[in-house]
Amino acid sequence: NAGVTQTPKFRILKIGQSMTLQCTQDMNHNYMYWYRQDPGMGLKLIYYSVGAGITDKGEVPNGYNVSRSTTEDFPLRLELAAPSQTSVYFCASSPAEAQETQYFGPGTRLLVL
Amino acid sequence: GEDVEQSLFLSVREGDSSVINCTYTDSSSTYLYWYKQEPGAGLQLLTYIFSNMDMKQDQRLTVLLNKKDKHLSLRIADTQTGDSAIYFCAERRETGRRALTFGSGTRLQVQP
Protein backbone atom coordinates (compact mmCIF):
# COMPACT_ATOMS: atom_id res chain seq x y z
CA ASN A 1 0.00 0.00 0.00
CA ALA A 2 1.72 3.17 -1.22
CA GLY A 3 -0.21 5.66 0.97
CA VAL A 4 0.57 9.27 0.02
CA THR A 5 3.20 9.78 -2.66
CA GLN A 6 4.78 13.04 -3.77
CA THR A 7 6.95 13.95 -6.73
CA PRO A 8 9.52 15.31 -7.20
CA LYS A 9 11.58 14.81 -4.03
CA PHE A 10 13.73 17.84 -4.72
CA ARG A 11 13.68 20.69 -7.20
CA ILE A 12 15.60 23.89 -7.85
CA LEU A 13 13.68 26.67 -9.58
CA LYS A 14 14.74 30.06 -10.87
CA ILE A 15 12.75 33.11 -9.84
CA GLY A 16 9.70 33.47 -12.08
CA GLN A 17 9.59 29.85 -13.20
CA SER A 18 6.54 27.70 -12.64
CA MET A 19 6.10 24.10 -11.59
CA THR A 20 3.56 21.59 -10.32
CA LEU A 21 4.10 19.49 -7.23
CA GLN A 22 2.31 16.18 -7.58
CA CYS A 23 0.46 14.37 -4.79
CA THR A 24 -1.40 11.07 -5.05
CA GLN A 25 -3.07 8.92 -2.41
CA ASP A 26 -4.42 5.42 -2.86
CA MET A 27 -6.48 5.20 0.33
CA ASN A 28 -9.69 6.67 -1.13
CA HIS A 29 -9.52 9.56 1.32
CA ASN A 30 -11.89 12.47 0.85
CA TYR A 31 -9.73 15.12 2.51
CA MET A 32 -6.43 16.26 1.10
CA TYR A 33 -4.08 19.04 2.22
CA TRP A 34 -0.97 20.91 1.21
CA TYR A 35 1.36 22.26 3.89
CA ARG A 36 4.67 24.04 3.75
CA GLN A 37 7.37 23.76 6.39
CA ASP A 38 9.92 26.52 6.66
CA PRO A 39 13.20 25.85 8.51
CA GLY A 40 12.72 25.52 12.24
CA MET A 41 8.98 25.99 11.97
CA GLY A 42 5.85 23.92 12.11
CA LEU A 43 3.65 23.25 9.12
CA LYS A 44 1.40 25.90 7.63
CA LEU A 45 -1.69 25.00 5.60
CA ILE A 46 -1.65 26.26 2.01
CA TYR A 47 -4.77 24.72 0.47
CA TYR A 48 -7.10 21.88 1.22
CA SER A 49 -9.84 19.86 -0.44
CA VAL A 50 -12.80 18.03 1.07
CA GLY A 51 -13.51 16.04 -2.08
CA ALA A 52 -13.14 15.94 -5.84
CA GLY A 53 -14.05 19.29 -7.39
CA ILE A 54 -13.87 21.18 -4.07
CA THR A 55 -10.87 23.21 -2.92
CA ASP A 56 -10.36 26.05 -0.47
CA LYS A 57 -7.63 28.31 0.85
CA GLY A 58 -5.68 27.67 4.00
CA GLU A 59 -3.49 30.06 6.00
CA VAL A 60 -0.86 30.85 3.35
CA PRO A 61 -2.39 30.44 -0.15
CA ASN A 62 -0.77 33.38 -1.94
CA GLY A 63 1.37 32.35 -4.89
CA TYR A 64 -0.19 28.88 -5.18
CA ASN A 65 -3.08 27.19 -6.94
CA VAL A 66 -4.61 23.73 -6.64
CA SER A 67 -7.10 21.52 -8.41
CA ARG A 68 -8.86 18.30 -7.43
CA SER A 69 -10.28 16.58 -10.49
CA THR A 70 -10.09 13.09 -8.94
CA THR A 71 -10.19 11.66 -5.42
CA GLU A 72 -6.62 10.41 -5.76
CA ASP A 73 -4.75 13.47 -7.03
CA PHE A 74 -4.20 16.93 -5.55
CA PRO A 75 -1.51 18.84 -7.47
CA LEU A 76 -0.09 22.14 -6.20
CA ARG A 77 0.91 24.74 -8.76
CA LEU A 78 3.44 27.54 -8.34
CA GLU A 79 3.00 30.05 -11.16
CA LEU A 80 5.79 32.60 -10.55
CA ALA A 81 8.31 31.15 -8.15
CA ALA A 82 9.77 33.52 -5.56
CA PRO A 83 12.60 32.98 -3.04
CA SER A 84 10.00 33.15 -0.25
CA GLN A 85 8.57 29.88 -1.57
CA THR A 86 11.75 28.01 -0.71
CA SER A 87 10.43 25.40 1.68
CA VAL A 88 9.56 21.75 2.15
CA TYR A 89 6.08 20.93 0.92
CA PHE A 90 4.03 18.15 2.45
CA CYS A 91 0.85 16.65 1.09
CA ALA A 92 -1.51 14.85 3.44
CA SER A 93 -4.82 13.03 3.27
CA SER A 94 -7.43 11.81 5.70
CA PRO A 95 -10.74 9.96 5.54
CA ALA A 96 -14.03 11.59 6.39
CA GLU A 97 -14.35 9.92 9.78
CA ALA A 98 -13.93 12.44 12.57
CA GLN A 99 -11.46 10.50 14.65
CA GLU A 100 -8.98 9.88 11.88
CA THR A 101 -5.74 11.76 11.60
CA GLN A 102 -3.84 12.84 8.52
CA TYR A 103 -1.36 10.70 6.65
CA PHE A 104 1.62 12.56 5.25
CA GLY A 105 3.69 12.11 2.14
CA PRO A 106 7.51 12.20 2.28
CA GLY A 107 7.70 15.83 1.17
CA THR A 108 9.11 17.85 -1.73
CA ARG A 109 12.07 20.08 -1.03
CA LEU A 110 11.96 23.23 -3.19
CA LEU A 111 14.72 25.77 -3.58
CA VAL A 112 14.03 28.99 -5.47
CA LEU A 113 17.11 30.95 -6.53
CA GLY B 1 1.79 34.55 18.51
CA GLU B 2 1.64 30.84 17.73
CA ASP B 3 -1.63 29.06 18.38
CA VAL B 4 0.30 25.98 19.47
CA GLU B 5 3.50 26.49 21.44
CA GLN B 6 6.33 24.12 22.24
CA SER B 7 9.78 24.49 23.69
CA LEU B 8 12.44 24.32 21.01
CA PHE B 9 14.92 21.85 22.42
CA LEU B 10 15.26 19.01 24.92
CA SER B 11 18.33 16.95 25.70
CA VAL B 12 18.22 13.72 27.73
CA ARG B 13 20.47 10.77 28.42
CA GLU B 14 19.72 7.36 26.97
CA GLY B 15 17.49 5.37 29.34
CA ASP B 16 15.98 8.45 30.99
CA SER B 17 12.43 9.63 30.45
CA SER B 18 11.69 12.55 28.13
CA VAL B 19 8.79 14.91 28.61
CA ILE B 20 7.82 17.21 25.76
CA ASN B 21 5.27 19.90 26.52
CA CYS B 22 2.76 21.75 24.37
CA THR B 23 0.16 24.43 24.97
CA TYR B 24 -2.71 25.24 22.67
CA THR B 25 -5.27 28.01 22.63
CA ASP B 26 -8.42 26.73 20.97
CA SER B 27 -10.74 25.14 23.50
CA SER B 28 -12.84 23.72 20.67
CA SER B 29 -10.02 21.42 19.58
CA THR B 30 -11.29 17.89 19.68
CA TYR B 31 -8.18 15.88 18.80
CA LEU B 32 -4.58 16.52 19.72
CA TYR B 33 -1.70 14.73 18.05
CA TRP B 34 1.96 14.03 18.41
CA TYR B 35 4.02 13.57 15.27
CA LYS B 36 7.67 12.59 14.93
CA GLN B 37 9.91 13.88 12.16
CA GLU B 38 13.34 12.40 11.56
CA PRO B 39 15.91 14.33 9.48
CA GLY B 40 14.89 14.62 5.84
CA ALA B 41 11.72 12.60 6.38
CA GLY B 42 8.00 13.25 6.51
CA LEU B 43 5.82 13.29 9.58
CA GLN B 44 5.03 10.06 11.37
CA LEU B 45 1.99 9.90 13.61
CA LEU B 46 2.99 8.72 17.09
CA THR B 47 -0.25 8.97 18.98
CA TYR B 48 -3.33 11.10 19.46
CA ILE B 49 -5.77 11.84 22.23
CA PHE B 50 -9.41 12.82 22.14
CA SER B 51 -10.29 15.91 24.13
CA ASN B 52 -12.55 14.08 26.58
CA MET B 53 -9.62 11.95 27.76
CA ASP B 54 -6.94 13.01 30.20
CA MET B 55 -4.42 10.26 29.59
CA LYS B 56 -3.47 7.76 26.96
CA GLN B 57 -0.70 5.18 27.15
CA ASP B 58 0.81 3.32 24.23
CA GLN B 59 3.88 1.21 25.04
CA ARG B 60 6.67 3.68 25.93
CA LEU B 61 4.51 6.72 25.16
CA THR B 62 2.20 8.45 27.64
CA VAL B 63 0.11 11.43 26.65
CA LEU B 64 -1.35 13.68 29.33
CA LEU B 65 -4.01 16.27 28.57
CA ASN B 66 -5.04 19.07 30.91
CA LYS B 67 -7.97 20.59 29.08
CA LYS B 68 -8.53 23.29 31.68
CA ASP B 69 -5.00 24.65 31.17
CA LYS B 70 -4.88 23.66 27.48
CA HIS B 71 -1.69 21.74 28.15
CA LEU B 72 -0.56 18.57 26.44
CA SER B 73 2.53 16.51 27.18
CA LEU B 74 4.27 13.51 25.66
CA ARG B 75 6.36 11.30 27.92
CA ILE B 76 8.76 8.82 26.36
CA ALA B 77 9.94 6.19 28.81
CA ASP B 78 13.41 4.63 28.49
CA THR B 79 14.43 7.06 25.78
CA GLN B 80 16.66 5.57 23.08
CA THR B 81 19.05 7.20 20.59
CA GLY B 82 16.54 6.26 17.87
CA ASP B 83 14.06 8.61 19.52
CA SER B 84 16.20 11.60 18.52
CA ALA B 85 13.98 13.64 16.20
CA ILE B 86 11.71 16.65 16.10
CA TYR B 87 8.36 16.18 17.81
CA PHE B 88 5.36 18.20 16.71
CA CYS B 89 2.23 18.81 18.68
CA ALA B 90 -0.87 19.50 16.57
CA GLU B 91 -4.48 20.31 17.25
CA ARG B 92 -7.49 19.75 15.07
CA ARG B 93 -10.37 22.13 15.30
CA GLU B 94 -13.83 21.07 14.29
CA THR B 95 -14.12 23.39 11.33
CA GLY B 96 -15.05 22.26 7.85
CA ARG B 97 -11.52 21.74 6.69
CA ARG B 98 -10.39 19.62 9.65
CA ALA B 99 -6.86 20.81 9.04
CA LEU B 100 -4.21 20.57 11.71
CA THR B 101 -2.50 23.48 13.43
CA PHE B 102 1.07 22.61 14.30
CA GLY B 103 3.50 23.87 16.87
CA SER B 104 7.00 24.73 15.74
CA GLY B 105 8.40 21.45 17.02
CA THR B 106 10.68 20.30 19.84
CA ARG B 107 14.03 18.87 18.89
CA LEU B 108 14.83 15.91 21.15
CA GLN B 109 18.49 15.00 21.45
CA VAL B 110 19.31 11.72 23.16
CA GLN B 111 22.86 11.40 24.43
CA PRO B 112 24.39 7.94 24.78
PDB file of C-alpha atoms in Angstrom:
ATOM      1  CA  ASN A   1       0.000   0.000   0.000  1.00  0.00           C
ATOM      2  CA  ALA A   2       1.717   3.173  -1.222  1.00  0.00           C
ATOM      3  CA  GLY A   3      -0.205   5.659   0.967  1.00  0.00           C
ATOM      4  CA  VAL A   4       0.570   9.274   0.017  1.00  0.00           C
ATOM      5  CA  THR A   5       3.202   9.779  -2.658  1.00  0.00           C
ATOM      6  CA  GLN A   6       4.779  13.037  -3.765  1.00  0.00           C
ATOM      7  CA  THR A   7       6.955  13.951  -6.726  1.00  0.00           C
ATOM      8  CA  PRO A   8       9.522  15.309  -7.200  1.00  0.00           C
ATOM      9  CA  LYS A   9      11.579  14.815  -4.027  1.00  0.00           C
ATOM     10  CA  PHE A  10      13.727  17.838  -4.717  1.00  0.00           C
ATOM     11  CA  ARG A  11      13.679  20.692  -7.203  1.00  0.00           C
ATOM     12  CA  ILE A  12      15.597  23.895  -7.853  1.00  0.00           C
ATOM     13  CA  LEU A  13      13.680  26.673  -9.580  1.00  0.00           C
ATOM     14  CA  LYS A  14      14.737  30.055 -10.874  1.00  0.00           C
ATOM     15  CA  ILE A  15      12.748  33.112  -9.840  1.00  0.00           C
ATOM     16  CA  GLY A  16       9.697  33.467 -12.080  1.00  0.00           C
ATOM     17  CA  GLN A  17       9.589  29.845 -13.204  1.00  0.00           C
ATOM     18  CA  SER A  18       6.536  27.697 -12.643  1.00  0.00           C
ATOM     19  CA  MET A  19       6.099  24.098 -11.595  1.00  0.00           C
ATOM     20  CA  THR A  20       3.561  21.592 -10.316  1.00  0.00           C
ATOM     21  CA  LEU A  21       4.104  19.490  -7.231  1.00  0.00           C
ATOM     22  CA  GLN A  22       2.308  16.177  -7.578  1.00  0.00           C
ATOM     23  CA  CYS A  23       0.462  14.366  -4.792  1.00  0.00           C
ATOM     24  CA  THR A  24      -1.398  11.074  -5.046  1.00  0.00           C
ATOM     25  CA  GLN A  25      -3.068   8.921  -2.413  1.00  0.00           C
ATOM     26  CA  ASP A  26      -4.422   5.417  -2.859  1.00  0.00           C
ATOM     27  CA  MET A  27      -6.484   5.197   0.328  1.00  0.00           C
ATOM     28  CA  ASN A  28      -9.693   6.673  -1.131  1.00  0.00           C
ATOM     29  CA  HIS A  29      -9.523   9.564   1.322  1.00  0.00           C
ATOM     30  CA  ASN A  30     -11.885  12.467   0.849  1.00  0.00           C
ATOM     31  CA  TYR A  31      -9.735  15.124   2.510  1.00  0.00           C
ATOM     32  CA  MET A  32      -6.429  16.257   1.100  1.00  0.00           C
ATOM     33  CA  TYR A  33      -4.079  19.035   2.218  1.00  0.00           C
ATOM     34  CA  TRP A  34      -0.969  20.911   1.210  1.00  0.00           C
ATOM     35  CA  TYR A  35       1.361  22.261   3.887  1.00  0.00           C
ATOM     36  CA  ARG A  36       4.667  24.039   3.752  1.00  0.00           C
ATOM     37  CA  GLN A  37       7.368  23.755   6.385  1.00  0.00           C
ATOM     38  CA  ASP A  38       9.916  26.516   6.658  1.00  0.00           C
ATOM     39  CA  PRO A  39      13.198  25.855   8.507  1.00  0.00           C
ATOM     40  CA  GLY A  40      12.715  25.521  12.244  1.00  0.00           C
ATOM     41  CA  MET A  41       8.977  25.985  11.971  1.00  0.00           C
ATOM     42  CA  GLY A  42       5.855  23.917  12.109  1.00  0.00           C
ATOM     43  CA  LEU A  43       3.649  23.246   9.121  1.00  0.00           C
ATOM     44  CA  LYS A  44       1.399  25.895   7.629  1.00  0.00           C
ATOM     45  CA  LEU A  45      -1.690  25.004   5.596  1.00  0.00           C
ATOM     46  CA  ILE A  46      -1.646  26.261   2.009  1.00  0.00           C
ATOM     47  CA  TYR A  47      -4.767  24.716   0.465  1.00  0.00           C
ATOM     48  CA  TYR A  48      -7.100  21.879   1.223  1.00  0.00           C
ATOM     49  CA  SER A  49      -9.839  19.863  -0.439  1.00  0.00           C
ATOM     50  CA  VAL A  50     -12.804  18.033   1.067  1.00  0.00           C
ATOM     51  CA  GLY A  51     -13.509  16.041  -2.077  1.00  0.00           C
ATOM     52  CA  ALA A  52     -13.144  15.943  -5.838  1.00  0.00           C
ATOM     53  CA  GLY A  53     -14.049  19.292  -7.389  1.00  0.00           C
ATOM     54  CA  ILE A  54     -13.868  21.183  -4.069  1.00  0.00           C
ATOM     55  CA  THR A  55     -10.873  23.207  -2.918  1.00  0.00           C
ATOM     56  CA  ASP A  56     -10.358  26.050  -0.467  1.00  0.00           C
ATOM     57  CA  LYS A  57      -7.634  28.306   0.854  1.00  0.00           C
ATOM     58  CA  GLY A  58      -5.682  27.666   4.001  1.00  0.00           C
ATOM     59  CA  GLU A  59      -3.492  30.057   6.004  1.00  0.00           C
ATOM     60  CA  VAL A  60      -0.858  30.851   3.348  1.00  0.00           C
ATOM     61  CA  PRO A  61      -2.393  30.437  -0.152  1.00  0.00           C
ATOM     62  CA  ASN A  62      -0.768  33.383  -1.941  1.00  0.00           C
ATOM     63  CA  GLY A  63       1.372  32.346  -4.895  1.00  0.00           C
ATOM     64  CA  TYR A  64      -0.190  28.884  -5.179  1.00  0.00           C
ATOM     65  CA  ASN A  65      -3.077  27.189  -6.942  1.00  0.00           C
ATOM     66  CA  VAL A  66      -4.607  23.731  -6.641  1.00  0.00           C
ATOM     67  CA  SER A  67      -7.100  21.516  -8.406  1.00  0.00           C
ATOM     68  CA  ARG A  68      -8.859  18.302  -7.432  1.00  0.00           C
ATOM     69  CA  SER A  69     -10.277  16.577 -10.488  1.00  0.00           C
ATOM     70  CA  THR A  70     -10.085  13.093  -8.939  1.00  0.00           C
ATOM     71  CA  THR A  71     -10.193  11.658  -5.424  1.00  0.00           C
ATOM     72  CA  GLU A  72      -6.623  10.414  -5.759  1.00  0.00           C
ATOM     73  CA  ASP A  73      -4.750  13.470  -7.033  1.00  0.00           C
ATOM     74  CA  PHE A  74      -4.202  16.928  -5.555  1.00  0.00           C
ATOM     75  CA  PRO A  75      -1.512  18.844  -7.470  1.00  0.00           C
ATOM     76  CA  LEU A  76      -0.094  22.138  -6.196  1.00  0.00           C
ATOM     77  CA  ARG A  77       0.911  24.745  -8.765  1.00  0.00           C
ATOM     78  CA  LEU A  78       3.443  27.541  -8.342  1.00  0.00           C
ATOM     79  CA  GLU A  79       3.002  30.050 -11.163  1.00  0.00           C
ATOM     80  CA  LEU A  80       5.786  32.597 -10.551  1.00  0.00           C
ATOM     81  CA  ALA A  81       8.307  31.147  -8.154  1.00  0.00           C
ATOM     82  CA  ALA A  82       9.770  33.519  -5.559  1.00  0.00           C
ATOM     83  CA  PRO A  83      12.598  32.978  -3.036  1.00  0.00           C
ATOM     84  CA  SER A  84       9.997  33.150  -0.247  1.00  0.00           C
ATOM     85  CA  GLN A  85       8.572  29.876  -1.571  1.00  0.00           C
ATOM     86  CA  THR A  86      11.754  28.008  -0.712  1.00  0.00           C
ATOM     87  CA  SER A  87      10.427  25.397   1.681  1.00  0.00           C
ATOM     88  CA  VAL A  88       9.559  21.751   2.154  1.00  0.00           C
ATOM     89  CA  TYR A  89       6.078  20.926   0.916  1.00  0.00           C
ATOM     90  CA  PHE A  90       4.026  18.151   2.447  1.00  0.00           C
ATOM     91  CA  CYS A  91       0.854  16.652   1.089  1.00  0.00           C
ATOM     92  CA  ALA A  92      -1.511  14.847   3.444  1.00  0.00           C
ATOM     93  CA  SER A  93      -4.821  13.028   3.269  1.00  0.00           C
ATOM     94  CA  SER A  94      -7.434  11.809   5.702  1.00  0.00           C
ATOM     95  CA  PRO A  95     -10.736   9.958   5.536  1.00  0.00           C
ATOM     96  CA  ALA A  96     -14.026  11.593   6.389  1.00  0.00           C
ATOM     97  CA  GLU A  97     -14.352   9.919   9.781  1.00  0.00           C
ATOM     98  CA  ALA A  98     -13.933  12.442  12.566  1.00  0.00           C
ATOM     99  CA  GLN A  99     -11.457  10.499  14.645  1.00  0.00           C
ATOM    100  CA  GLU A 100      -8.976   9.882  11.877  1.00  0.00           C
ATOM    101  CA  THR A 101      -5.743  11.760  11.604  1.00  0.00           C
ATOM    102  CA  GLN A 102      -3.840  12.836   8.525  1.00  0.00           C
ATOM    103  CA  TYR A 103      -1.358  10.700   6.652  1.00  0.00           C
ATOM    104  CA  PHE A 104       1.616  12.559   5.250  1.00  0.00           C
ATOM    105  CA  GLY A 105       3.687  12.109   2.139  1.00  0.00           C
ATOM    106  CA  PRO A 106       7.514  12.199   2.282  1.00  0.00           C
ATOM    107  CA  GLY A 107       7.704  15.832   1.171  1.00  0.00           C
ATOM    108  CA  THR A 108       9.105  17.846  -1.732  1.00  0.00           C
ATOM    109  CA  ARG A 109      12.070  20.080  -1.025  1.00  0.00           C
ATOM    110  CA  LEU A 110      11.956  23.225  -3.190  1.00  0.00           C
ATOM    111  CA  LEU A 111      14.718  25.767  -3.577  1.00  0.00           C
ATOM    112  CA  VAL A 112      14.029  28.993  -5.470  1.00  0.00           C
ATOM    113  CA  LEU A 113      17.110  30.951  -6.525  1.00  0.00           C
TER     114      LEU A 113
ATOM    115  CA  GLY B   1       1.790  34.547  18.511  1.00  0.00           C
ATOM    116  CA  GLU B   2       1.636  30.843  17.733  1.00  0.00           C
ATOM    117  CA  ASP B   3      -1.632  29.056  18.383  1.00  0.00           C
ATOM    118  CA  VAL B   4       0.300  25.982  19.469  1.00  0.00           C
ATOM    119  CA  GLU B   5       3.497  26.488  21.442  1.00  0.00           C
ATOM    120  CA  GLN B   6       6.327  24.123  22.242  1.00  0.00           C
ATOM    121  CA  SER B   7       9.776  24.487  23.689  1.00  0.00           C
ATOM    122  CA  LEU B   8      12.443  24.322  21.014  1.00  0.00           C
ATOM    123  CA  PHE B   9      14.919  21.846  22.422  1.00  0.00           C
ATOM    124  CA  LEU B  10      15.259  19.012  24.916  1.00  0.00           C
ATOM    125  CA  SER B  11      18.331  16.951  25.704  1.00  0.00           C
ATOM    126  CA  VAL B  12      18.216  13.724  27.728  1.00  0.00           C
ATOM    127  CA  ARG B  13      20.472  10.765  28.415  1.00  0.00           C
ATOM    128  CA  GLU B  14      19.718   7.356  26.970  1.00  0.00           C
ATOM    129  CA  GLY B  15      17.494   5.370  29.344  1.00  0.00           C
ATOM    130  CA  ASP B  16      15.984   8.454  30.986  1.00  0.00           C
ATOM    131  CA  SER B  17      12.426   9.632  30.448  1.00  0.00           C
ATOM    132  CA  SER B  18      11.691  12.545  28.128  1.00  0.00           C
ATOM    133  CA  VAL B  19       8.789  14.910  28.614  1.00  0.00           C
ATOM    134  CA  ILE B  20       7.816  17.212  25.762  1.00  0.00           C
ATOM    135  CA  ASN B  21       5.271  19.901  26.517  1.00  0.00           C
ATOM    136  CA  CYS B  22       2.763  21.754  24.374  1.00  0.00           C
ATOM    137  CA  THR B  23       0.163  24.430  24.967  1.00  0.00           C
ATOM    138  CA  TYR B  24      -2.706  25.244  22.670  1.00  0.00           C
ATOM    139  CA  THR B  25      -5.268  28.013  22.634  1.00  0.00           C
ATOM    140  CA  ASP B  26      -8.424  26.732  20.966  1.00  0.00           C
ATOM    141  CA  SER B  27     -10.740  25.135  23.501  1.00  0.00           C
ATOM    142  CA  SER B  28     -12.845  23.724  20.668  1.00  0.00           C
ATOM    143  CA  SER B  29     -10.024  21.419  19.584  1.00  0.00           C
ATOM    144  CA  THR B  30     -11.287  17.886  19.683  1.00  0.00           C
ATOM    145  CA  TYR B  31      -8.185  15.885  18.798  1.00  0.00           C
ATOM    146  CA  LEU B  32      -4.577  16.521  19.716  1.00  0.00           C
ATOM    147  CA  TYR B  33      -1.703  14.725  18.045  1.00  0.00           C
ATOM    148  CA  TRP B  34       1.961  14.028  18.414  1.00  0.00           C
ATOM    149  CA  TYR B  35       4.021  13.566  15.273  1.00  0.00           C
ATOM    150  CA  LYS B  36       7.673  12.591  14.930  1.00  0.00           C
ATOM    151  CA  GLN B  37       9.913  13.884  12.155  1.00  0.00           C
ATOM    152  CA  GLU B  38      13.336  12.400  11.557  1.00  0.00           C
ATOM    153  CA  PRO B  39      15.910  14.334   9.483  1.00  0.00           C
ATOM    154  CA  GLY B  40      14.891  14.616   5.837  1.00  0.00           C
ATOM    155  CA  ALA B  41      11.723  12.605   6.376  1.00  0.00           C
ATOM    156  CA  GLY B  42       8.005  13.250   6.508  1.00  0.00           C
ATOM    157  CA  LEU B  43       5.818  13.286   9.580  1.00  0.00           C
ATOM    158  CA  GLN B  44       5.030  10.057  11.368  1.00  0.00           C
ATOM    159  CA  LEU B  45       1.994   9.902  13.611  1.00  0.00           C
ATOM    160  CA  LEU B  46       2.994   8.715  17.095  1.00  0.00           C
ATOM    161  CA  THR B  47      -0.254   8.971  18.978  1.00  0.00           C
ATOM    162  CA  TYR B  48      -3.325  11.103  19.459  1.00  0.00           C
ATOM    163  CA  ILE B  49      -5.771  11.843  22.228  1.00  0.00           C
ATOM    164  CA  PHE B  50      -9.409  12.815  22.137  1.00  0.00           C
ATOM    165  CA  SER B  51     -10.293  15.910  24.131  1.00  0.00           C
ATOM    166  CA  ASN B  52     -12.549  14.078  26.576  1.00  0.00           C
ATOM    167  CA  MET B  53      -9.621  11.948  27.757  1.00  0.00           C
ATOM    168  CA  ASP B  54      -6.936  13.009  30.203  1.00  0.00           C
ATOM    169  CA  MET B  55      -4.418  10.261  29.593  1.00  0.00           C
ATOM    170  CA  LYS B  56      -3.474   7.760  26.955  1.00  0.00           C
ATOM    171  CA  GLN B  57      -0.700   5.181  27.145  1.00  0.00           C
ATOM    172  CA  ASP B  58       0.810   3.316  24.231  1.00  0.00           C
ATOM    173  CA  GLN B  59       3.879   1.211  25.044  1.00  0.00           C
ATOM    174  CA  ARG B  60       6.666   3.680  25.930  1.00  0.00           C
ATOM    175  CA  LEU B  61       4.508   6.716  25.160  1.00  0.00           C
ATOM    176  CA  THR B  62       2.200   8.452  27.636  1.00  0.00           C
ATOM    177  CA  VAL B  63       0.108  11.435  26.646  1.00  0.00           C
ATOM    178  CA  LEU B  64      -1.354  13.680  29.334  1.00  0.00           C
ATOM    179  CA  LEU B  65      -4.010  16.273  28.571  1.00  0.00           C
ATOM    180  CA  ASN B  66      -5.038  19.066  30.906  1.00  0.00           C
ATOM    181  CA  LYS B  67      -7.969  20.592  29.081  1.00  0.00           C
ATOM    182  CA  LYS B  68      -8.529  23.293  31.684  1.00  0.00           C
ATOM    183  CA  ASP B  69      -5.002  24.647  31.174  1.00  0.00           C
ATOM    184  CA  LYS B  70      -4.884  23.657  27.476  1.00  0.00           C
ATOM    185  CA  HIS B  71      -1.689  21.744  28.146  1.00  0.00           C
ATOM    186  CA  LEU B  72      -0.562  18.572  26.437  1.00  0.00           C
ATOM    187  CA  SER B  73       2.527  16.507  27.179  1.00  0.00           C
ATOM    188  CA  LEU B  74       4.267  13.512  25.664  1.00  0.00           C
ATOM    189  CA  ARG B  75       6.359  11.300  27.920  1.00  0.00           C
ATOM    190  CA  ILE B  76       8.760   8.819  26.355  1.00  0.00           C
ATOM    191  CA  ALA B  77       9.943   6.190  28.812  1.00  0.00           C
ATOM    192  CA  ASP B  78      13.407   4.626  28.494  1.00  0.00           C
ATOM    193  CA  THR B  79      14.433   7.064  25.777  1.00  0.00           C
ATOM    194  CA  GLN B  80      16.661   5.571  23.076  1.00  0.00           C
ATOM    195  CA  THR B  81      19.046   7.196  20.589  1.00  0.00           C
ATOM    196  CA  GLY B  82      16.543   6.262  17.866  1.00  0.00           C
ATOM    197  CA  ASP B  83      14.060   8.608  19.521  1.00  0.00           C
ATOM    198  CA  SER B  84      16.204  11.599  18.520  1.00  0.00           C
ATOM    199  CA  ALA B  85      13.984  13.638  16.197  1.00  0.00           C
ATOM    200  CA  ILE B  86      11.710  16.654  16.102  1.00  0.00           C
ATOM    201  CA  TYR B  87       8.358  16.175  17.807  1.00  0.00           C
ATOM    202  CA  PHE B  88       5.356  18.202  16.707  1.00  0.00           C
ATOM    203  CA  CYS B  89       2.232  18.811  18.681  1.00  0.00           C
ATOM    204  CA  ALA B  90      -0.874  19.503  16.567  1.00  0.00           C
ATOM    205  CA  GLU B  91      -4.480  20.310  17.251  1.00  0.00           C
ATOM    206  CA  ARG B  92      -7.485  19.754  15.069  1.00  0.00           C
ATOM    207  CA  ARG B  93     -10.365  22.125  15.302  1.00  0.00           C
ATOM    208  CA  GLU B  94     -13.831  21.071  14.289  1.00  0.00           C
ATOM    209  CA  THR B  95     -14.123  23.390  11.332  1.00  0.00           C
ATOM    210  CA  GLY B  96     -15.048  22.258   7.850  1.00  0.00           C
ATOM    211  CA  ARG B  97     -11.518  21.740   6.691  1.00  0.00           C
ATOM    212  CA  ARG B  98     -10.390  19.623   9.649  1.00  0.00           C
ATOM    213  CA  ALA B  99      -6.864  20.806   9.038  1.00  0.00           C
ATOM    214  CA  LEU B 100      -4.209  20.571  11.708  1.00  0.00           C
ATOM    215  CA  THR B 101      -2.501  23.482  13.430  1.00  0.00           C
ATOM    216  CA  PHE B 102       1.066  22.614  14.301  1.00  0.00           C
ATOM    217  CA  GLY B 103       3.495  23.867  16.867  1.00  0.00           C
ATOM    218  CA  SER B 104       6.999  24.729  15.739  1.00  0.00           C
ATOM    219  CA  GLY B 105       8.397  21.445  17.021  1.00  0.00           C
ATOM    220  CA  THR B 106      10.676  20.303  19.844  1.00  0.00           C
ATOM    221  CA  ARG B 107      14.032  18.869  18.893  1.00  0.00           C
ATOM    222  CA  LEU B 108      14.834  15.912  21.147  1.00  0.00           C
ATOM    223  CA  GLN B 109      18.489  14.996  21.450  1.00  0.00           C
ATOM    224  CA  VAL B 110      19.308  11.715  23.160  1.00  0.00           C
ATOM    225  CA  GLN B 111      22.860  11.403  24.425  1.00  0.00           C
ATOM    226  CA  PRO B 112      24.394   7.937  24.781  1.00  0.00           C
TER     227      PRO B 112
END
